[in-house]
XYZ file of C-alpha atoms in Angstrom:
151
model
C -25.443 -5.947 -7.794
C -23.029 -7.773 -5.472
C -23.600 -11.617 -5.243
C -22.243 -13.211 -2.035
C -20.268 -16.270 -1.735
C -21.002 -18.993 0.930
C -18.306 -17.538 3.101
C -19.081 -13.876 2.764
C -22.186 -13.911 5.135
C -20.181 -15.353 7.935
C -17.365 -12.862 7.594
C -20.019 -9.977 7.577
C -21.987 -11.371 10.441
C -18.755 -11.810 12.493
C -18.144 -7.932 11.929
C -21.676 -7.350 13.399
C -20.327 -8.846 16.671
C -16.754 -7.576 16.635
C -16.059 -5.036 19.363
C -12.335 -4.811 19.382
C -9.310 -4.612 17.317
C -7.949 -8.011 18.264
C -11.076 -9.733 17.161
C -11.229 -7.563 14.089
C -7.750 -8.502 13.205
C -8.719 -12.242 13.399
C -11.677 -11.741 11.101
C -9.365 -9.884 8.707
C -6.790 -12.646 8.803
C -9.707 -15.103 7.920
C -10.877 -12.690 4.985
C -7.059 -12.863 3.828
C -6.958 -16.656 4.241
C -10.174 -16.949 2.185
C -8.899 -14.589 -0.509
C -11.685 -12.436 -0.097
C -9.712 -9.351 0.440
C -9.844 -8.123 -3.234
C -13.763 -8.182 -3.307
C -14.422 -4.402 -3.055
C -17.720 -5.136 -0.958
C -15.802 -7.203 1.660
C -13.004 -4.678 1.687
C -15.477 -1.728 2.105
C -17.301 -3.388 5.054
C -13.974 -4.224 6.677
C -12.773 -0.563 6.274
C -15.914 0.897 7.535
C -16.089 -1.266 10.555
C -12.554 -0.446 11.369
C -12.704 3.278 10.709
C -16.137 4.037 12.018
C -17.491 1.345 14.470
C -14.362 0.311 16.550
C -12.506 2.726 18.864
C -8.752 3.095 18.583
C -8.497 1.420 15.305
C -8.019 4.210 12.873
C -4.381 3.531 12.278
C -5.332 -0.039 11.339
C -7.996 1.338 9.084
C -5.474 3.576 7.340
C -3.242 0.661 6.647
C -6.180 -1.279 5.242
C -6.772 1.674 3.021
C -3.247 2.045 1.992
C -3.054 -1.662 0.812
C -6.332 -1.775 -1.009
C -5.663 -1.583 -4.764
C -8.080 0.937 -6.334
C -10.141 1.955 -3.487
C -13.627 3.191 -4.616
C -15.459 6.330 -3.650
C -17.300 4.514 -0.760
C -13.844 3.421 0.747
C -12.475 6.941 0.331
C -15.598 8.446 1.960
C -15.243 6.052 4.881
C -11.625 6.902 5.656
C -12.408 10.745 5.118
C -15.396 10.291 7.677
C -13.360 8.245 10.264
C -10.417 10.778 10.196
C -12.668 13.855 10.389
C -14.511 12.392 13.418
C -11.127 11.771 15.142
C -8.530 14.097 16.351
C -7.047 14.120 12.731
C -9.242 16.135 10.578
C -6.382 17.413 8.639
C -5.492 13.811 7.611
C -9.230 13.593 5.983
C -8.052 16.514 3.691
C -4.915 14.590 2.653
C -7.017 11.534 1.737
C -9.385 13.742 -0.236
C -6.533 15.333 -2.050
C -4.930 11.924 -2.782
C -8.601 10.821 -4.103
C -8.813 13.800 -6.480
C -5.348 13.060 -7.939
C -5.252 9.376 -8.196
C -8.731 7.802 -7.975
C -10.711 6.735 -10.795
C -13.836 7.098 -8.632
C -15.078 10.779 -8.761
C -16.097 12.331 -5.401
C -19.823 12.310 -4.592
C -22.084 14.219 -2.327
C -21.039 12.329 0.694
C -17.287 12.890 -0.060
C -18.029 16.666 0.045
C -20.413 16.572 3.139
C -17.540 14.626 5.032
C -14.667 16.989 3.739
C -16.557 20.082 4.494
C -17.059 19.063 8.028
C -13.403 18.138 8.381
C -12.664 21.912 7.171
C -15.113 23.187 9.636
C -13.356 20.996 12.398
C -9.998 22.660 11.286
C -11.868 26.084 11.430
C -10.518 26.803 7.914
C -12.750 29.160 5.932
C -10.176 29.172 3.196
C -10.213 25.435 2.794
C -13.979 25.427 2.938
C -14.248 28.025 0.046
C -12.032 25.801 -1.970
C -13.985 22.797 -1.229
C -17.120 24.734 -2.366
C -15.430 25.520 -5.469
C -14.776 21.740 -5.857
C -18.345 20.930 -5.260
C -19.374 23.543 -7.961
C -16.999 21.998 -10.443
C -18.431 18.458 -9.699
C -22.069 19.728 -9.784
C -22.745 18.859 -6.282
C -23.248 22.273 -4.738
C -26.993 22.015 -4.725
C -27.176 18.528 -3.111
C -28.611 18.751 0.299
C -25.811 17.296 2.176
C -23.309 19.884 0.667
C -25.502 22.901 0.301
C -26.280 22.877 4.084
C -22.725 22.579 5.188
C -21.810 25.826 3.267
C -24.502 28.071 5.024
């Protein structure tokens, strides 16, 4: 369970009112100044807000991800989702491949749900079949999120 420092609630509450990349960068700078960037919970919240909630901030989210040591499955899923929902679903496949090669966090059912949607956006049946095989290998083919996407 994650326990918050006194400064974390302020950082997280500022994210709730952040509506543009300029303000987000100010919040991120404060997180860096306070030394909170290595906290996986804070880093995940920052990435999620930048990749999912803000418009026109996906490049910054990619940089955040790239400079995060040992991103966890939540961070991978967040970036994969942000990329597949954008005009760059092929980049979500790259993040997934990198996750499979380098990550210590195995993919979960959300990973496969997001990456299958990316393959669907690319209209790639071959990639979809390969992803289904990966879901089978990881024992996630019967999970509701993944199973429904392969129908």
